[in-house]
PDB file of C-alpha atoms in Angstrom:
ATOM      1  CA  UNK A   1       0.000   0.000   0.000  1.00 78.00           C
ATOM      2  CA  UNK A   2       2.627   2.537   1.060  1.00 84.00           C
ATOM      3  CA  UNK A   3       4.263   2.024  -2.512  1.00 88.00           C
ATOM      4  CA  UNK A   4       1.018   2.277  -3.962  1.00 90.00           C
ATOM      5  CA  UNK A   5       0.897   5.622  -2.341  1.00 87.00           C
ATOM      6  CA  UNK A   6       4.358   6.766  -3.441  1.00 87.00           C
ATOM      7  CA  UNK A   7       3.095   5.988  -6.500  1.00 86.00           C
ATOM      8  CA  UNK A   8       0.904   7.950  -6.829  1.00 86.00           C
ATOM      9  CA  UNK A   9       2.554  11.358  -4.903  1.00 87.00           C
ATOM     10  CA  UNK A  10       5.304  11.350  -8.106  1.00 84.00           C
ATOM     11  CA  UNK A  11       4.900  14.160  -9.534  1.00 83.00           C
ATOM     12  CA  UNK A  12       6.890  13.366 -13.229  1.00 86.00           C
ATOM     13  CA  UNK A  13       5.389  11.777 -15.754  1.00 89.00           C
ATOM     14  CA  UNK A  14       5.961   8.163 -15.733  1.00 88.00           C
ATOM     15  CA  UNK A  15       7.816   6.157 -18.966  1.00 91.00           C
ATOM     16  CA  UNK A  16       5.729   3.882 -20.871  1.00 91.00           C
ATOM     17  CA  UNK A  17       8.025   1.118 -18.784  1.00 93.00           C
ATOM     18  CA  UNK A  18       7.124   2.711 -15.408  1.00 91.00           C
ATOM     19  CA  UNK A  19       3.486   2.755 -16.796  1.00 89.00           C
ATOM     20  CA  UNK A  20       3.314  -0.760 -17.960  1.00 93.00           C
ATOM     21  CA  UNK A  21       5.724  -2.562 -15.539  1.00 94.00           C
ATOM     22  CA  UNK A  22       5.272  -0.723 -12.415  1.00 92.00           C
ATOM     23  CA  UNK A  23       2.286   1.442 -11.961  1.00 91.00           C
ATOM     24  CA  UNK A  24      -0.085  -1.367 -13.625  1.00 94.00           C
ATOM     25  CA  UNK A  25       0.731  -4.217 -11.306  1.00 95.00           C
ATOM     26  CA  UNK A  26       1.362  -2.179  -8.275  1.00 94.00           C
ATOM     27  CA  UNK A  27      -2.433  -0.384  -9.027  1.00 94.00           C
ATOM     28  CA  UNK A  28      -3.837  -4.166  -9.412  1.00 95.00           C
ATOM     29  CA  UNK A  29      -2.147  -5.512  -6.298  1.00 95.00           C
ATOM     30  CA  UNK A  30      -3.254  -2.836  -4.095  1.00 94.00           C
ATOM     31  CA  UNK A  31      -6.942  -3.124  -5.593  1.00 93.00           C
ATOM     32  CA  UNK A  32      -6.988  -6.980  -4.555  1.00 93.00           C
ATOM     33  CA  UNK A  33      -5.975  -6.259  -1.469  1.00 92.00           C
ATOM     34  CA  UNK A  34      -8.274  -3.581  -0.327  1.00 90.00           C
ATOM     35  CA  UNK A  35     -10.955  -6.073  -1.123  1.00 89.00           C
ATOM     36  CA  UNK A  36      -9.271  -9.465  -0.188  1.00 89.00           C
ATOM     37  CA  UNK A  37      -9.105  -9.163   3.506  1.00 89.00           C
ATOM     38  CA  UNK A  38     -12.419  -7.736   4.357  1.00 83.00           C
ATOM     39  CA  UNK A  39     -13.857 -10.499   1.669  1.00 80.00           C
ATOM     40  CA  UNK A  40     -11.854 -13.521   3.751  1.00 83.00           C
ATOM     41  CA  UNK A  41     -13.063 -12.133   7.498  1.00 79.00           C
ATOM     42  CA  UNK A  42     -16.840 -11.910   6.284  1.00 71.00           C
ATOM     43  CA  UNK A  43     -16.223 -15.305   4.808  1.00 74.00           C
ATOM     44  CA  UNK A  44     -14.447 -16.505   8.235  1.00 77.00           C
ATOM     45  CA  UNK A  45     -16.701 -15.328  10.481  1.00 71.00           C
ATOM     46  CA  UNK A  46     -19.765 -17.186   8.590  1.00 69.00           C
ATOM     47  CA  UNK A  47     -17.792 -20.090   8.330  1.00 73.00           C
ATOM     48  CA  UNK A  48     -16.782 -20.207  11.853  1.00 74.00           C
ATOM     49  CA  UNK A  49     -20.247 -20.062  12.820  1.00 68.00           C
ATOM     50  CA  UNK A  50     -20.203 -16.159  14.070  1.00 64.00           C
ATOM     51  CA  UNK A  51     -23.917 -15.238  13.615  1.00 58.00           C
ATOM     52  CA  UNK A  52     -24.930 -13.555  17.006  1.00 56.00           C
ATOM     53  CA  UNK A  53     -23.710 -10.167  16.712  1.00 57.00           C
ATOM     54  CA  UNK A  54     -27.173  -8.598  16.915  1.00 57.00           C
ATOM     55  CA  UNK A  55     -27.351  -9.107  12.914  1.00 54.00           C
ATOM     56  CA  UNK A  56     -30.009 -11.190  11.211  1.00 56.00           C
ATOM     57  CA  UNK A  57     -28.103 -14.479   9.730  1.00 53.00           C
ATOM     58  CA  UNK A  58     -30.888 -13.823   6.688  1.00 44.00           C
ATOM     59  CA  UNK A  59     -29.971 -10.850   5.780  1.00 49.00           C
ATOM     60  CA  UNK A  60     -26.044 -11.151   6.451  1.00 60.00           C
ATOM     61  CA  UNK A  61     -25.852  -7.777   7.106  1.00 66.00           C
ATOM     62  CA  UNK A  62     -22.170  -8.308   8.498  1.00 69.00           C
ATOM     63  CA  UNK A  63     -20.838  -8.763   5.065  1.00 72.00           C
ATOM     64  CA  UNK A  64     -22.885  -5.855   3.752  1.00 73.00           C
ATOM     65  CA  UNK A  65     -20.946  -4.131   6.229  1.00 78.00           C
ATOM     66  CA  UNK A  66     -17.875  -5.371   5.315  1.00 80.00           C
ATOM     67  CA  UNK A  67     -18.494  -4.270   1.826  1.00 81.00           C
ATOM     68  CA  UNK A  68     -19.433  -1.094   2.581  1.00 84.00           C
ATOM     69  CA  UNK A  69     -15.983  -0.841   4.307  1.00 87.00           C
ATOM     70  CA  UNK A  70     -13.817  -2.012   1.371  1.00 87.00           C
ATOM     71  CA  UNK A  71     -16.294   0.450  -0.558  1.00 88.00           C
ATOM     72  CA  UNK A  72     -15.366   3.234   1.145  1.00 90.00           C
ATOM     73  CA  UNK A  73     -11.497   2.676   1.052  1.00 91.00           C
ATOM     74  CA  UNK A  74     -11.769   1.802  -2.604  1.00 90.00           C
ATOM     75  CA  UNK A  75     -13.436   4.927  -3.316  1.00 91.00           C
ATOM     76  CA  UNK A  76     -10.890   6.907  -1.392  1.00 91.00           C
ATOM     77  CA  UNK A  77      -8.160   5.221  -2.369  1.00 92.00           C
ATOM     78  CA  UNK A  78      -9.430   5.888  -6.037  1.00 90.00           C
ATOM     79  CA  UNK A  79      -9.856   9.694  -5.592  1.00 89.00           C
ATOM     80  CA  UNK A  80      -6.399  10.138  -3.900  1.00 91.00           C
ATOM     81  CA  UNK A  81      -4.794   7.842  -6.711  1.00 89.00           C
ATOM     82  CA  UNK A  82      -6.564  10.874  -9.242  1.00 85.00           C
ATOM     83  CA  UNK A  83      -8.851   8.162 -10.766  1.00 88.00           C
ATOM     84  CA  UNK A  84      -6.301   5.013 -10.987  1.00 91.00           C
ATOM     85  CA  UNK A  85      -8.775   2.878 -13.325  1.00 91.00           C
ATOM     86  CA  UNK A  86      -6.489  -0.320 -13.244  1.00 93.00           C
ATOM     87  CA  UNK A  87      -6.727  -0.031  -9.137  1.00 93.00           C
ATOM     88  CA  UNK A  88     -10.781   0.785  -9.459  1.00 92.00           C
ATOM     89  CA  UNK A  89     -11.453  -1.806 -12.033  1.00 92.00           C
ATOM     90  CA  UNK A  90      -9.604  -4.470  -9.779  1.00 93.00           C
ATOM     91  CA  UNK A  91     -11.550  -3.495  -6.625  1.00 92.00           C
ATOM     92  CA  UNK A  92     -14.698  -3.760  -8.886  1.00 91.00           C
ATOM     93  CA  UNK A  93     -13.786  -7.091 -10.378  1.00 92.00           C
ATOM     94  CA  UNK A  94     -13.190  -8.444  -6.827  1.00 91.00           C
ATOM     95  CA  UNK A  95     -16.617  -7.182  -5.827  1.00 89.00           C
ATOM     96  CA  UNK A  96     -17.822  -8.728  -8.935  1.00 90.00           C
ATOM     97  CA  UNK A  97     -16.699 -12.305  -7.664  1.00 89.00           C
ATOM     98  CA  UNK A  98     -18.280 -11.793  -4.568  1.00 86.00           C
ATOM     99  CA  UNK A  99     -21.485 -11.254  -6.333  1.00 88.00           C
ATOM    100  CA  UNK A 100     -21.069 -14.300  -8.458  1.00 90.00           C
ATOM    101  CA  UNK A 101     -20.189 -16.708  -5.365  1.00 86.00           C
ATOM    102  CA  UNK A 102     -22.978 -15.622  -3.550  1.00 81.00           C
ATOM    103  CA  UNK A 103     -25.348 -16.266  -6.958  1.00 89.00           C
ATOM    104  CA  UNK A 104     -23.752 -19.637  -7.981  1.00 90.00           C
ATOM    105  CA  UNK A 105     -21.566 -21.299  -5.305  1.00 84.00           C
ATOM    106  CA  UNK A 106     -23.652 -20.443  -2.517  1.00 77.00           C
ATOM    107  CA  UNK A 107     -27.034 -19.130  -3.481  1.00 80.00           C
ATOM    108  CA  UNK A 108     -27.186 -15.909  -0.506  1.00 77.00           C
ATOM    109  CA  UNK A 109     -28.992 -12.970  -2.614  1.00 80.00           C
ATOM    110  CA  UNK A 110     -28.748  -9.947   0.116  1.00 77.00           C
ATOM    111  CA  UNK A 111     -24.807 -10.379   0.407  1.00 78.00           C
ATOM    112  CA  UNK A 112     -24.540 -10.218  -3.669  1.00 83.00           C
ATOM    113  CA  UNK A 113     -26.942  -7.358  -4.060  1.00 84.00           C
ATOM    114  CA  UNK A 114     -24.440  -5.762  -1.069  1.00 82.00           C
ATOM    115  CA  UNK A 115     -21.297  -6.340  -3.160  1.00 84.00           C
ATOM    116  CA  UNK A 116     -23.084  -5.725  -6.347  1.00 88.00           C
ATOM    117  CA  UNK A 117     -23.981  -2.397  -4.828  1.00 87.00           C
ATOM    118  CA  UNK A 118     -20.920  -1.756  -3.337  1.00 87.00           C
ATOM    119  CA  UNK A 119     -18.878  -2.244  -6.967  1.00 87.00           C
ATOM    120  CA  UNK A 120     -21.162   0.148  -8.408  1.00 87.00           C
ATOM    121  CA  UNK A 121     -20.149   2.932  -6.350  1.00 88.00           C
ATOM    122  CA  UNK A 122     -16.710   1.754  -6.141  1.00 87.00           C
ATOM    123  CA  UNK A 123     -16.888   3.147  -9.800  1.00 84.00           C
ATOM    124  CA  UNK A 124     -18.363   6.463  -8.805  1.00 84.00           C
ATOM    125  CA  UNK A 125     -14.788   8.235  -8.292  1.00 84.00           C
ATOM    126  CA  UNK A 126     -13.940   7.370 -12.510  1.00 81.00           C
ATOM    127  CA  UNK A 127     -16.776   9.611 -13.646  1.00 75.00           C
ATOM    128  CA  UNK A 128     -15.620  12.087 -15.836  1.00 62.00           C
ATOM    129  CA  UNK A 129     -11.470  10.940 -14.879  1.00 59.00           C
ATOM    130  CA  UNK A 130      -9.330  11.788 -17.425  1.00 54.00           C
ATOM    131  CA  UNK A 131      -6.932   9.115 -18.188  1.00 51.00           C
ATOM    132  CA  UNK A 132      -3.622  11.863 -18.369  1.00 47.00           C
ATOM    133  CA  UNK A 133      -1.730  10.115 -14.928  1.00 48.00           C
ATOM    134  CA  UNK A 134      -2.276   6.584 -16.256  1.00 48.00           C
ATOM    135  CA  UNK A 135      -0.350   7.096 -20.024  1.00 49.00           C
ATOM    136  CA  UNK A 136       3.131   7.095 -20.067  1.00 50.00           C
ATOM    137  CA  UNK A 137       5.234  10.081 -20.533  1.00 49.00           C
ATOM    138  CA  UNK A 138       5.087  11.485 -24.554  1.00 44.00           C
ATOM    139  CA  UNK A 139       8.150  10.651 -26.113  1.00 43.00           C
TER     140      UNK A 139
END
């Protein structure tokens, strides 16, 4: 995260190298792991059998609080990054397999209309980005 954040600070325009080999990854890396974490303790706590925390087990309204969490992160992270699409899209795309595991694997409709929710604002921060700190330098 930290180098994520360096990142992000420089102020020179990066090389089509630094672009594809550095920024890229680094932006993808930190998007999975805003997500990851909070994803694997909602997942942990179900599995473990956590379900008396004053939440409704229908509803799983601990996970849609979870989401909400990576959510907001995502979305700050996004605006302080100046609208770092590869590190959106990746926090989206993990949202996105949330939603899909909770249709297919195991059928739990509140917790994929949560993450589906919460991917749709995670987008929010890319309306009307320009793309100028994501292209390499002109040459």
């Amino acid at each position: 995260m930290l180098a994520f954040i360096e990142l992000v600070r420089t102020s020179r325009p990066l090389t089509r190298a630094e672009v594809w080999f550095v920024r890229l990854p680094l932006s993808v890396f930190t998007g999975w792991i805003t997500v990851a974490p909070i994803a694997n303790i909602a997942f942990a706590l179900r599995s473990s059998g956590v379900r008396d925390l004053g939440l409704a087990e229908t509803t799983w309204a601990w996970a849609a609080l979870m989401f909400a969490a990576a959510t907001l992160i995502g979305v700050a992270m996004t605006r302080f990054s100046e609208g770092n699409a590869w590190y959106a899209g990746t926090v989206v795309w993990a949202l996105i397999g949330i939603v899909v595991a909770n249709v297919v694997r195991e059928p739990n409709l509140t917790v994929a209309i949560a993450a589906g929710a919460a991917g749709l604002v995670a987008l929010s921060p890319l309306a009307g980005t320009t793309m100028t700190r994501l292209t390499p330098a002109a040459k």
